[in-house]
PDB file of C-alpha atoms and ligand atoms in Angstrom:
ATOM      1  CA  MET S 193      -0.154  -0.017  -0.166  1.00 98.00           C
ATOM      2  CA  LYS S 194       1.658   3.229  -0.702  1.00 98.00           C
ATOM      3  CA  VAL S 195       1.314   6.187   1.445  1.00 98.00           C
ATOM      4  CA  ILE S 196       0.468   9.694  -0.422  1.00 98.00           C
ATOM      5  CA  ASP S 197       0.490  13.292   1.321  1.00 98.00           C
ATOM      6  CA  ASN S 198       1.155  15.148  -1.878  1.00 98.00           C
ATOM      7  CA  ILE S 199      -2.078  16.102  -4.353  1.00 98.00           C
ATOM      8  CA  ALA S 200       0.447  15.750  -7.346  1.00 98.00           C
ATOM      9  CA  GLU S 201       2.034  12.314  -6.802  1.00 98.00           C
ATOM     10  CA  LEU S 202      -1.331  11.052  -6.195  1.00 98.00           C
ATOM     11  CA  ARG S 203      -1.930  12.422  -9.409  1.00 98.00           C
ATOM     12  CA  MET S 204       0.606  11.175 -11.095  1.00 98.00           C
ATOM     13  CA  THR S 205       0.093   7.683  -9.560  1.00 98.00           C
ATOM     14  CA  LEU S 206      -3.537   7.404 -10.531  1.00 98.00           C
ATOM     15  CA  PHE S 207      -2.424   8.758 -14.247  1.00 97.00           C
ATOM     16  CA  GLU S 208       0.156   6.062 -14.159  1.00 97.00           C
ATOM     17  CA  GLU S 209      -2.612   3.027 -13.062  1.00 97.00           C
ATOM     18  CA  ARG S 210      -5.074   4.421 -15.543  1.00 96.00           C
ATOM     19  CA  ARG S 211      -3.128   3.370 -18.499  1.00 96.00           C
ATOM     20  CA  LYS S 212      -3.671   0.044 -17.497  1.00 96.00           C
ATOM     21  CA  ASN S 213      -7.987   0.557 -18.039  1.00 94.00           C
ATOM     22  CA  ILE S 214      -8.470   0.284 -14.528  1.00 98.00           C
ATOM     23  CA  LYS S 215     -11.383   1.334 -12.071  1.00 98.00           C
ATOM     24  CA  VAL S 216     -10.916   3.444  -9.104  1.00 98.00           C
ATOM     25  CA  GLY S 217     -13.017   3.759  -6.378  1.00 99.00           C
ATOM     26  CA  LEU S 218     -12.601   5.930  -3.438  1.00 99.00           C
ATOM     27  CA  VAL S 219     -13.459   5.954   0.280  1.00 99.00           C
ATOM     28  CA  PRO S 220     -12.797   9.430   1.512  1.00 99.00           C
ATOM     29  CA  THR S 221     -12.574   9.218   5.775  1.00 98.00           C
ATOM     30  CA  MET S 222     -11.661  11.575   8.630  1.00 98.00           C
ATOM     31  CA  GLY S 223      -9.053   9.066  10.176  1.00 98.00           C
ATOM     32  CA  ALA S 224      -9.598   7.027  13.730  1.00 98.00           C
ATOM     33  CA  LEU S 225     -10.901   3.943  11.162  1.00 98.00           C
ATOM     34  CA  HIS S 226     -13.098   1.641  12.687  1.00 98.00           C
ATOM     35  CA  GLY S 227     -15.745  -1.536  10.788  1.00 98.00           C
ATOM     36  CA  GLY S 228     -17.111   0.985   9.232  1.00 98.00           C
ATOM     37  CA  HIS S 229     -14.968   2.447   7.151  1.00 98.00           C
ATOM     38  CA  LEU S 230     -13.454  -1.130   6.934  1.00 98.00           C
ATOM     39  CA  ASN S 231     -16.940  -2.004   5.312  1.00 98.00           C
ATOM     40  CA  LEU S 232     -16.351   0.506   2.502  1.00 98.00           C
ATOM     41  CA  ILE S 233     -13.030  -0.488   1.788  1.00 98.00           C
ATOM     42  CA  GLU S 234     -14.208  -3.774   1.400  1.00 98.00           C
ATOM     43  CA  GLN S 235     -16.904  -3.005  -1.460  1.00 98.00           C
ATOM     44  CA  SER S 236     -14.889  -1.294  -2.901  1.00 98.00           C
ATOM     45  CA  THR S 237     -11.876  -3.567  -3.525  1.00 98.00           C
ATOM     46  CA  LYS S 238     -14.354  -6.137  -4.507  1.00 98.00           C
ATOM     47  CA  GLN S 239     -15.419  -3.568  -6.940  1.00 98.00           C
ATOM     48  CA  ASN S 240     -12.465  -1.704  -8.286  1.00 98.00           C
ATOM     49  CA  GLU S 241      -9.310  -3.172  -9.334  1.00 98.00           C
ATOM     50  CA  LEU S 242      -7.556  -0.403  -7.184  1.00 98.00           C
ATOM     51  CA  THR S 243      -9.029   1.238  -4.310  1.00 99.00           C
ATOM     52  CA  VAL S 244      -7.809   5.222  -2.709  1.00 99.00           C
ATOM     53  CA  CYS S 245      -8.883   5.681   0.845  1.00 99.00           C
ATOM     54  CA  SER S 246      -8.479   9.394   2.103  1.00 99.00           C
ATOM     55  CA  ILE S 247      -7.816  10.368   5.664  1.00 99.00           C
ATOM     56  CA  PHE S 248      -8.087  14.322   6.090  1.00 98.00           C
ATOM     57  CA  VAL S 249     -10.048  15.442   9.286  1.00 98.00           C
ATOM     58  CA  ASN S 250     -11.675  18.177   6.717  1.00 97.00           C
ATOM     59  CA  PRO S 251     -11.511  21.615   9.022  1.00 96.00           C
ATOM     60  CA  ALA S 252     -14.629  22.987   6.444  1.00 96.00           C
ATOM     61  CA  GLN S 253     -16.771  20.842   7.895  1.00 96.00           C
ATOM     62  CA  PHE S 254     -16.694  22.110  11.519  1.00 95.00           C
ATOM     63  CA  ASN S 255     -18.485  24.627  12.868  1.00 92.00           C
ATOM     64  CA  ASN S 256     -16.753  24.226  16.026  1.00 93.00           C
ATOM     65  CA  PRO S 257     -13.217  24.622  16.693  1.00 94.00           C
ATOM     66  CA  GLU S 258     -12.924  22.641  20.286  1.00 94.00           C
ATOM     67  CA  ASP S 259     -14.670  19.606  18.126  1.00 95.00           C
ATOM     68  CA  LEU S 260     -12.266  19.989  15.815  1.00 96.00           C
ATOM     69  CA  ASN S 261      -9.458  19.769  18.270  1.00 96.00           C
ATOM     70  CA  ASN S 262     -10.990  16.784  20.128  1.00 95.00           C
ATOM     71  CA  TYR S 263     -11.479  14.973  16.885  1.00 97.00           C
ATOM     72  CA  PRO S 264      -9.419  11.564  17.500  1.00 97.00           C
ATOM     73  CA  ARG S 265      -6.429  11.179  15.149  1.00 97.00           C
ATOM     74  CA  ARG S 266      -4.834   8.160  15.026  1.00 98.00           C
ATOM     75  CA  LEU S 267      -2.867   7.781  12.091  1.00 98.00           C
ATOM     76  CA  GLN S 268      -0.130   5.000  12.047  1.00 98.00           C
ATOM     77  CA  GLU S 269      -2.609   2.501  13.866  1.00 98.00           C
ATOM     78  CA  ASP S 270      -5.055   4.072  10.731  1.00 98.00           C
ATOM     79  CA  ILE S 271      -2.026   2.683   7.876  1.00 98.00           C
ATOM     80  CA  ASP S 272      -1.273  -0.625  10.440  1.00 98.00           C
ATOM     81  CA  LEU S 273      -5.098  -1.321  10.053  1.00 98.00           C
ATOM     82  CA  LEU S 274      -5.045  -0.824   5.714  1.00 98.00           C
ATOM     83  CA  SER S 275      -2.632  -2.496   4.785  1.00 97.00           C
ATOM     84  CA  ASN S 276      -3.890  -5.475   5.881  1.00 95.00           C
ATOM     85  CA  THR S 277      -7.001  -4.328   3.940  1.00 98.00           C
ATOM     86  CA  GLY S 278      -7.395  -4.647  -0.196  1.00 97.00           C
ATOM     87  CA  CYS S 279      -6.132  -0.970   0.423  1.00 98.00           C
ATOM     88  CA  ASP S 280      -4.007   0.183  -2.550  1.00 98.00           C
ATOM     89  CA  ILE S 281      -3.270   3.982  -1.674  1.00 98.00           C
ATOM     90  CA  VAL S 282      -3.788   5.980   1.603  1.00 98.00           C
ATOM     91  CA  PHE S 283      -4.183  10.003   0.575  1.00 99.00           C
ATOM     92  CA  ILE S 284      -3.194  11.678   3.911  1.00 98.00           C
ATOM     93  CA  PRO S 285      -2.547  15.064   3.076  1.00 98.00           C
ATOM     94  CA  ASP S 286      -1.965  17.978   5.720  1.00 97.00           C
ATOM     95  CA  VAL S 287      -4.348  21.019   5.569  1.00 97.00           C
ATOM     96  CA  GLU S 288      -2.080  23.237   3.620  1.00 97.00           C
ATOM     97  CA  GLU S 289      -2.207  21.141   1.097  1.00 98.00           C
ATOM     98  CA  VAL S 290      -5.874  20.729   0.752  1.00 97.00           C
ATOM     99  CA  TYR S 291      -6.163  24.555   1.445  1.00 97.00           C
ATOM    100  CA  PRO S 292      -3.382  26.173   0.322  1.00 95.00           C
ATOM    101  CA  SER S 293      -5.638  29.529   1.459  1.00 90.00           C
ATOM    102  CA  MET S 294      -8.081  29.273   3.667  1.00 77.00           C
ATOM    103  CA  ASP S 295     -10.370  31.310   1.829  1.00 81.00           C
ATOM    104  CA  VAL S 296     -12.354  28.642   0.529  1.00 84.00           C
ATOM    105  CA  LEU S 297     -15.492  29.166  -1.321  1.00 92.00           C
ATOM    106  CA  LYS S 298     -19.349  28.254   0.144  1.00 95.00           C
ATOM    107  CA  ILE S 299     -21.726  25.971  -1.847  1.00 97.00           C
ATOM    108  CA  SER S 300     -25.383  25.836  -0.697  1.00 97.00           C
ATOM    109  CA  PHE S 301     -27.511  22.732  -0.947  1.00 97.00           C
ATOM    110  CA  GLY S 302     -30.630  25.002  -0.396  1.00 94.00           C
ATOM    111  CA  LYS S 303     -33.425  23.250   1.254  1.00 93.00           C
ATOM    112  CA  LEU S 304     -31.664  20.122   2.320  1.00 94.00           C
ATOM    113  CA  GLU S 305     -28.695  21.503   4.230  1.00 93.00           C
ATOM    114  CA  ASN S 306     -31.220  23.500   6.655  1.00 93.00           C
ATOM    115  CA  VAL S 307     -32.864  20.607   8.774  1.00 96.00           C
ATOM    116  CA  LEU S 308     -31.352  18.115  10.550  1.00 97.00           C
ATOM    117  CA  GLU S 309     -27.445  18.125  10.591  1.00 97.00           C
ATOM    118  CA  GLY S 310     -27.508  21.379   8.696  1.00 95.00           C
ATOM    119  CA  GLU S 311     -29.970  22.965  11.448  1.00 95.00           C
ATOM    120  CA  PHE S 312     -27.178  22.442  14.208  1.00 95.00           C
ATOM    121  CA  ARG S 313     -23.709  22.482  12.283  1.00 95.00           C
ATOM    122  CA  PRO S 314     -24.246  25.830   9.922  1.00 94.00           C
ATOM    123  CA  ASP S 315     -22.069  25.647   6.454  1.00 95.00           C
ATOM    124  CA  HIS S 316     -20.759  21.745   7.463  1.00 97.00           C
ATOM    125  CA  PHE S 317     -22.377  21.087   4.547  1.00 98.00           C
ATOM    126  CA  SER S 318     -20.587  23.421   2.568  1.00 97.00           C
ATOM    127  CA  GLY S 319     -17.625  21.924   3.948  1.00 97.00           C
ATOM    128  CA  VAL S 320     -18.497  18.647   3.125  1.00 98.00           C
ATOM    129  CA  GLY S 321     -19.197  19.656  -0.332  1.00 98.00           C
ATOM    130  CA  ILE S 322     -16.018  21.125  -1.010  1.00 97.00           C
ATOM    131  CA  VAL S 323     -13.543  18.660   0.284  1.00 98.00           C
ATOM    132  CA  VAL S 324     -15.950  15.777  -1.176  1.00 98.00           C
ATOM    133  CA  SER S 325     -15.424  17.990  -4.671  1.00 98.00           C
ATOM    134  CA  LYS S 326     -11.694  18.231  -3.893  1.00 98.00           C
ATOM    135  CA  LEU S 327     -11.401  14.496  -4.067  1.00 98.00           C
ATOM    136  CA  PHE S 328     -13.688  13.254  -6.733  1.00 98.00           C
ATOM    137  CA  ASN S 329     -11.512  16.042  -8.611  1.00 98.00           C
ATOM    138  CA  ILE S 330      -8.045  14.718  -7.728  1.00 98.00           C
ATOM    139  CA  VAL S 331      -9.000  10.970  -7.627  1.00 98.00           C
ATOM    140  CA  THR S 332     -11.564  11.032 -10.573  1.00 98.00           C
ATOM    141  CA  PRO S 333     -13.213   7.441  -8.682  1.00 98.00           C
ATOM    142  CA  ASN S 334     -15.295   5.358 -10.761  1.00 98.00           C
ATOM    143  CA  THR S 335     -17.394   5.354  -8.043  1.00 99.00           C
ATOM    144  CA  ALA S 336     -16.999   6.528  -4.338  1.00 99.00           C
ATOM    145  CA  TYR S 337     -18.394   5.442  -0.961  1.00 99.00           C
ATOM    146  CA  PHE S 338     -19.935   6.416   1.438  1.00 98.00           C
ATOM    147  CA  GLY S 339     -21.872   5.528   4.796  1.00 98.00           C
ATOM    148  CA  GLN S 340     -25.683   4.912   5.277  1.00 98.00           C
ATOM    149  CA  LYS S 341     -24.561   6.265   9.441  1.00 98.00           C
ATOM    150  CA  ASP S 342     -23.956   9.947   7.809  1.00 98.00           C
ATOM    151  CA  LEU S 343     -27.745   9.827   5.457  1.00 98.00           C
ATOM    152  CA  GLN S 344     -27.989  13.222   5.248  1.00 98.00           C
ATOM    153  CA  GLN S 345     -24.467  13.295   4.119  1.00 98.00           C
ATOM    154  CA  VAL S 346     -25.351  10.790   1.257  1.00 98.00           C
ATOM    155  CA  ALA S 347     -28.092  12.686   0.697  1.00 97.00           C
ATOM    156  CA  ILE S 348     -25.910  15.896  -0.269  1.00 98.00           C
ATOM    157  CA  ILE S 349     -23.093  13.938  -2.137  1.00 98.00           C
ATOM    158  CA  LYS S 350     -25.632  12.631  -4.324  1.00 98.00           C
ATOM    159  CA  LYS S 351     -26.863  15.824  -5.035  1.00 97.00           C
ATOM    160  CA  LEU S 352     -23.005  17.672  -5.575  1.00 98.00           C
ATOM    161  CA  VAL S 353     -22.510  14.868  -8.666  1.00 98.00           C
ATOM    162  CA  ARG S 354     -25.921  15.257 -10.566  1.00 98.00           C
ATOM    163  CA  ASP S 355     -25.588  19.306  -9.674  1.00 97.00           C
ATOM    164  CA  LEU S 356     -21.492  19.627 -10.560  1.00 98.00           C
ATOM    165  CA  ASN S 357     -21.814  16.312 -13.215  1.00 98.00           C
ATOM    166  CA  PHE S 358     -19.372  14.633 -11.396  1.00 98.00           C
ATOM    167  CA  ASP S 359     -18.726  11.575 -13.477  1.00 98.00           C
ATOM    168  CA  THR S 360     -18.807   9.177 -10.028  1.00 98.00           C
ATOM    169  CA  THR S 361     -20.973   6.498  -8.861  1.00 98.00           C
ATOM    170  CA  VAL S 362     -21.690   7.374  -5.395  1.00 98.00           C
ATOM    171  CA  VAL S 363     -22.440   3.488  -3.571  1.00 98.00           C
ATOM    172  CA  VAL S 364     -23.947   3.780  -0.189  1.00 98.00           C
ATOM    173  CA  VAL S 365     -22.787   1.013   2.426  1.00 98.00           C
ATOM    174  CA  PRO S 366     -25.060  -0.046   5.451  1.00 98.00           C
ATOM    175  CA  THR S 367     -24.348   1.373   9.195  1.00 98.00           C
ATOM    176  CA  VAL S 368     -21.890  -1.055  11.024  1.00 98.00           C
ATOM    177  CA  ARG S 369     -22.815  -1.028  14.529  1.00 98.00           C
ATOM    178  CA  GLU S 370     -20.732  -2.576  17.665  1.00 98.00           C
ATOM    179  CA  LEU S 371     -22.493  -5.706  18.861  1.00 98.00           C
ATOM    180  CA  SER S 372     -24.524  -4.056  21.968  1.00 98.00           C
ATOM    181  CA  GLY S 373     -26.435  -1.641  18.664  1.00 98.00           C
ATOM    182  CA  LEU S 374     -24.423   1.422  18.563  1.00 98.00           C
ATOM    183  CA  ALA S 375     -23.278   2.795  15.489  1.00 98.00           C
ATOM    184  CA  MET S 376     -19.643   2.780  15.157  1.00 98.00           C
ATOM    185  CA  SER S 377     -18.022   6.217  15.255  1.00 98.00           C
ATOM    186  CA  SER S 378     -14.553   7.574  15.267  1.00 98.00           C
ATOM    187  CA  ARG S 379     -15.947   9.934  18.134  1.00 97.00           C
ATOM    188  CA  ASN S 380     -17.155   6.575  20.527  1.00 98.00           C
ATOM    189  CA  LEU S 381     -13.503   6.617  21.298  1.00 97.00           C
ATOM    190  CA  ARG S 382     -13.820   9.287  23.442  1.00 97.00           C
ATOM    191  CA  LEU S 383     -16.559   8.057  25.131  1.00 98.00           C
ATOM    192  CA  SER S 384     -16.295   5.784  29.148  1.00 98.00           C
ATOM    193  CA  ASP S 385     -18.056   2.462  28.330  1.00 98.00           C
ATOM    194  CA  GLU S 386     -20.564   4.189  30.980  1.00 98.00           C
ATOM    195  CA  GLY S 387     -21.315   6.594  27.996  1.00 98.00           C
ATOM    196  CA  LYS S 388     -21.091   3.661  25.161  1.00 98.00           C
ATOM    197  CA  GLU S 389     -24.047   2.135  27.067  1.00 98.00           C
ATOM    198  CA  CYS S 390     -25.876   5.704  27.782  1.00 98.00           C
ATOM    199  CA  ALA S 391     -25.512   6.482  23.752  1.00 98.00           C
ATOM    200  CA  LEU S 392     -27.218   2.991  23.119  1.00 98.00           C
ATOM    201  CA  ASN S 393     -30.552   5.006  23.760  1.00 98.00           C
ATOM    202  CA  LEU S 394     -30.011   6.895  20.838  1.00 98.00           C
ATOM    203  CA  TYR S 395     -30.387   3.513  18.966  1.00 98.00           C
ATOM    204  CA  GLU S 396     -33.106   2.304  20.791  1.00 98.00           C
ATOM    205  CA  GLY S 397     -34.943   5.564  20.679  1.00 98.00           C
ATOM    206  CA  LEU S 398     -34.889   5.438  16.620  1.00 98.00           C
ATOM    207  CA  ARG S 399     -35.918   1.649  16.869  1.00 98.00           C
ATOM    208  CA  LYS S 400     -38.655   2.261  19.203  1.00 98.00           C
ATOM    209  CA  VAL S 401     -40.390   5.147  16.576  1.00 98.00           C
ATOM    210  CA  LYS S 402     -39.541   3.065  13.987  1.00 98.00           C
ATOM    211  CA  SER S 403     -41.584  -0.168  15.449  1.00 98.00           C
ATOM    212  CA  SER S 404     -44.966   2.910  17.019  1.00 98.00           C
ATOM    213  CA  VAL S 405     -45.074   3.802  13.382  1.00 97.00           C
ATOM    214  CA  LEU S 406     -44.880   0.859  11.650  1.00 96.00           C
ATOM    215  CA  GLY S 407     -47.453  -0.338  14.385  1.00 96.00           C
ATOM    216  CA  GLY S 408     -49.382   2.386  13.308  1.00 96.00           C
ATOM    217  CA  MET S 409     -49.197   4.767  15.561  1.00 97.00           C
ATOM    218  CA  GLU S 410     -49.368   8.586  13.944  1.00 97.00           C
ATOM    219  CA  VAL S 411     -45.408   9.641  13.296  1.00 97.00           C
ATOM    220  CA  LYS S 412     -46.229  12.735  15.388  1.00 98.00           C
ATOM    221  CA  GLN S 413     -47.142  10.724  18.394  1.00 98.00           C
ATOM    222  CA  ALA S 414     -44.464   8.438  17.937  1.00 98.00           C
ATOM    223  CA  LEU S 415     -41.626  11.146  18.019  1.00 98.00           C
ATOM    224  CA  VAL S 416     -43.478  12.548  21.025  1.00 98.00           C
ATOM    225  CA  ASN S 417     -43.016   9.819  23.051  1.00 98.00           C
ATOM    226  CA  ALA S 418     -39.475   8.950  22.051  1.00 98.00           C
ATOM    227  CA  ARG S 419     -38.425  12.761  23.062  1.00 98.00           C
ATOM    228  CA  LYS S 420     -39.869  12.502  25.956  1.00 98.00           C
ATOM    229  CA  ALA S 421     -38.415   8.634  27.009  1.00 98.00           C
ATOM    230  CA  LEU S 422     -34.528  10.436  25.826  1.00 98.00           C
ATOM    231  CA  GLU S 423     -35.711  13.661  27.408  1.00 97.00           C
ATOM    232  CA  ASP S 424     -35.883  11.918  30.986  1.00 96.00           C
ATOM    233  CA  ILE S 425     -32.580  10.087  30.383  1.00 97.00           C
ATOM    234  CA  GLY S 426     -29.935  11.918  32.632  1.00 94.00           C
ATOM    235  CA  ASP S 427     -26.760  12.745  30.787  1.00 94.00           C
ATOM    236  CA  PHE S 428     -27.914  12.807  27.740  1.00 98.00           C
ATOM    237  CA  ASP S 429     -28.852  15.227  25.829  1.00 98.00           C
ATOM    238  CA  LEU S 430     -30.662  15.011  22.422  1.00 98.00           C
ATOM    239  CA  GLU S 431     -30.703  17.274  20.002  1.00 98.00           C
ATOM    240  CA  TYR S 432     -32.914  16.032  17.396  1.00 98.00           C
ATOM    241  CA  LEU S 433     -35.010  13.511  16.822  1.00 98.00           C
ATOM    242  CA  GLU S 434     -36.671  13.135  13.527  1.00 98.00           C
ATOM    243  CA  VAL S 435     -38.882  10.794  10.935  1.00 98.00           C
ATOM    244  CA  VAL S 436     -37.640  12.432   7.132  1.00 97.00           C
ATOM    245  CA  ASN S 437     -38.075  11.110   3.798  1.00 95.00           C
ATOM    246  CA  SER S 438     -34.869   9.682   2.909  1.00 95.00           C
ATOM    247  CA  LEU S 439     -34.096  11.469  -0.125  1.00 92.00           C
ATOM    248  CA  THR S 440     -35.020  14.921   0.573  1.00 93.00           C
ATOM    249  CA  MET S 441     -34.630  14.641   4.725  1.00 96.00           C
ATOM    250  CA  GLU S 442     -37.907  16.770   4.514  1.00 94.00           C
ATOM    251  CA  SER S 443     -39.737  15.602   7.601  1.00 95.00           C
ATOM    252  CA  VAL S 444     -43.112  13.709   6.832  1.00 95.00           C
ATOM    253  CA  THR S 445     -46.149  12.713   8.910  1.00 93.00           C
ATOM    254  CA  GLY S 446     -47.060   9.650   7.209  1.00 91.00           C
ATOM    255  CA  LEU S 447     -45.915   6.439   5.465  1.00 88.00           C
ATOM    256  CA  SER S 448     -46.163   6.423   2.163  1.00 81.00           C
ATOM    257  CA  VAL S 449     -46.151   3.813  -0.543  1.00 76.00           C
ATOM    258  CA  ALA S 450     -43.567   6.156  -3.052  1.00 71.00           C
ATOM    259  CA  ASN S 451     -41.046   7.357  -0.256  1.00 82.00           C
ATOM    260  CA  GLU S 452     -38.018   5.734   1.354  1.00 93.00           C
ATOM    261  CA  VAL S 453     -39.117   6.530   5.701  1.00 96.00           C
ATOM    262  CA  SER S 454     -36.004   6.855   7.808  1.00 97.00           C
ATOM    263  CA  VAL S 455     -35.829   7.943  11.643  1.00 98.00           C
ATOM    264  CA  CYS S 456     -32.822  10.674  12.121  1.00 98.00           C
ATOM    265  CA  GLY S 457     -31.168  11.533  15.573  1.00 98.00           C
ATOM    266  CA  ALA S 458     -28.770  13.312  17.479  1.00 98.00           C
ATOM    267  CA  ALA S 459     -27.464  13.280  20.643  1.00 98.00           C
ATOM    268  CA  TYR S 460     -24.195  14.312  23.308  1.00 98.00           C
ATOM    269  CA  VAL S 461     -23.037  11.828  25.682  1.00 98.00           C
ATOM    270  CA  GLU S 462     -20.337  12.801  27.456  1.00 98.00           C
ATOM    271  CA  LYS S 463     -20.166  15.948  25.693  1.00 96.00           C
ATOM    272  CA  VAL S 464     -19.352  13.833  22.280  1.00 97.00           C
ATOM    273  CA  ARG S 465     -21.644  14.559  19.357  1.00 97.00           C
ATOM    274  CA  ILE S 466     -23.176  10.930  18.234  1.00 98.00           C
ATOM    275  CA  ILE S 467     -25.609  10.501  15.341  1.00 98.00           C
ATOM    276  CA  ASP S 468     -27.212   8.018  14.168  1.00 98.00           C
ATOM    277  CA  ASN S 469     -30.620   6.942  11.897  1.00 98.00           C
ATOM    278  CA  ILE S 470     -32.116   3.712  10.986  1.00 98.00           C
ATOM    279  CA  TYR S 471     -34.635   3.398   7.502  1.00 97.00           C
ATOM    280  CA  ILE S 472     -38.547   2.441   8.604  1.00 96.00           C
ATOM    281  CA  THR S 473     -39.339   1.852   5.336  1.00 92.00           C
TER     282      THR S 473
HETATM  283  P1  AMP D  34     -15.653  10.101   9.086  1.00 96.68           P
HETATM  284  O1  AMP D  34     -14.514   8.750   9.241  1.00 96.68           O
HETATM  285  O2  AMP D  34     -16.767   9.902   9.937  1.00 96.68           O
HETATM  286  O3  AMP D  34     -15.786  11.026   7.955  1.00 96.68           O
HETATM  287  O4  AMP D  34     -16.381   8.688   7.641  1.00 96.68           O
HETATM  288  C1  AMP D  34     -16.135   7.919   6.664  1.00 96.68           C
HETATM  289  C2  AMP D  34     -17.395   7.090   5.915  1.00 96.68           C
HETATM  290  O5  AMP D  34     -17.252   6.157   6.909  1.00 96.68           O
HETATM  291  C3  AMP D  34     -18.781   8.053   5.566  1.00 96.68           C
HETATM  292  O6  AMP D  34     -19.038   7.656   4.425  1.00 96.68           O
HETATM  293  C4  AMP D  34     -19.325   7.333   6.819  1.00 96.68           C
HETATM  294  O7  AMP D  34     -20.390   7.476   6.924  1.00 96.68           O
HETATM  295  C5  AMP D  34     -18.755   6.252   6.628  1.00 96.68           C
HETATM  296  N1  AMP D  34     -18.541   5.755   8.515  1.00 96.68           N
HETATM  297  C6  AMP D  34     -18.787   6.403   9.551  1.00 96.68           C
HETATM  298  N2  AMP D  34     -19.456   5.699  10.202  1.00 96.68           N
HETATM  299  C7  AMP D  34     -19.328   4.352   9.977  1.00 96.68           C
HETATM  300  C8  AMP D  34     -20.354   3.189  10.037  1.00 96.68           C
HETATM  301  N3  AMP D  34     -20.646   2.966  11.226  1.00 96.68           N
HETATM  302  N4  AMP D  34     -21.162   2.475   9.268  1.00 96.68           N
HETATM  303  C9  AMP D  34     -20.781   2.327   7.796  1.00 96.68           C
HETATM  304  N5  AMP D  34     -20.417   3.780   7.217  1.00 96.68           N
HETATM  305  C10 AMP D  34     -20.191   4.211   8.292  1.00 96.68           C
END
């Protein structure tokens, strides 16, 4: 596995590789890799002759400087982990390489960016859109892999690809969970064992909403009940819990055969922000 830290070398390497007429898969990450990331890598290595994994903690997508500072960084462990997968290239640029000037443009995603994550993290999706556009321009992957864990991010990336005509297919990989059910996340490294147990309440809340709605309860009522139960838990600070159309992220009041519907939530546990979602239909 090649470890590359600059754009010119990555471009040159890929240029040489592409002469072999191969398919290239890209897995963008922020590192502190876990089973969820490895699942994306596995999908990519199955479907492409060459897989690039990028590791870059993207300052442009953090609206909170403390969150950026505290984001787990474990570069050597990540490289060791990746070298046991079929990953061919790991791209680990520093901030100056990606942003020679921090005076970067902004991307607006309209309605999509004003709800859920977008409402609580101003400019987050602009930062995601910019870094993913940069990676797509540098790597020109045939396929890029993203996790369902960040469902709204998937909607954002699909819009980006459609609206900017990127010649890249987006593949969405299901959320990988711990045995307990807790969605794997790099941020879980900052939780104590008790914190992890407490964080599991979010997943349980999502499942409760799903079973209530599928059992015939009105969406509004199911949300009221689940929010109340979550708000009563000590050390668990619910940010949002919503039932949405999985493609537009707009709130829905009921199920419809035409639309995929999900329940999404975010909360703070031990000052760590956790998010999760599950499909209802
Ligand atoms: P991150 O490093 O958190 O930015 O995540 C990089 C990619 O891995 C994103 O596409 C995430 O949606 C995906 N991902 C993160 N956690 C999981 C998980 N538990 N299961 C599946 N994919 C995940």
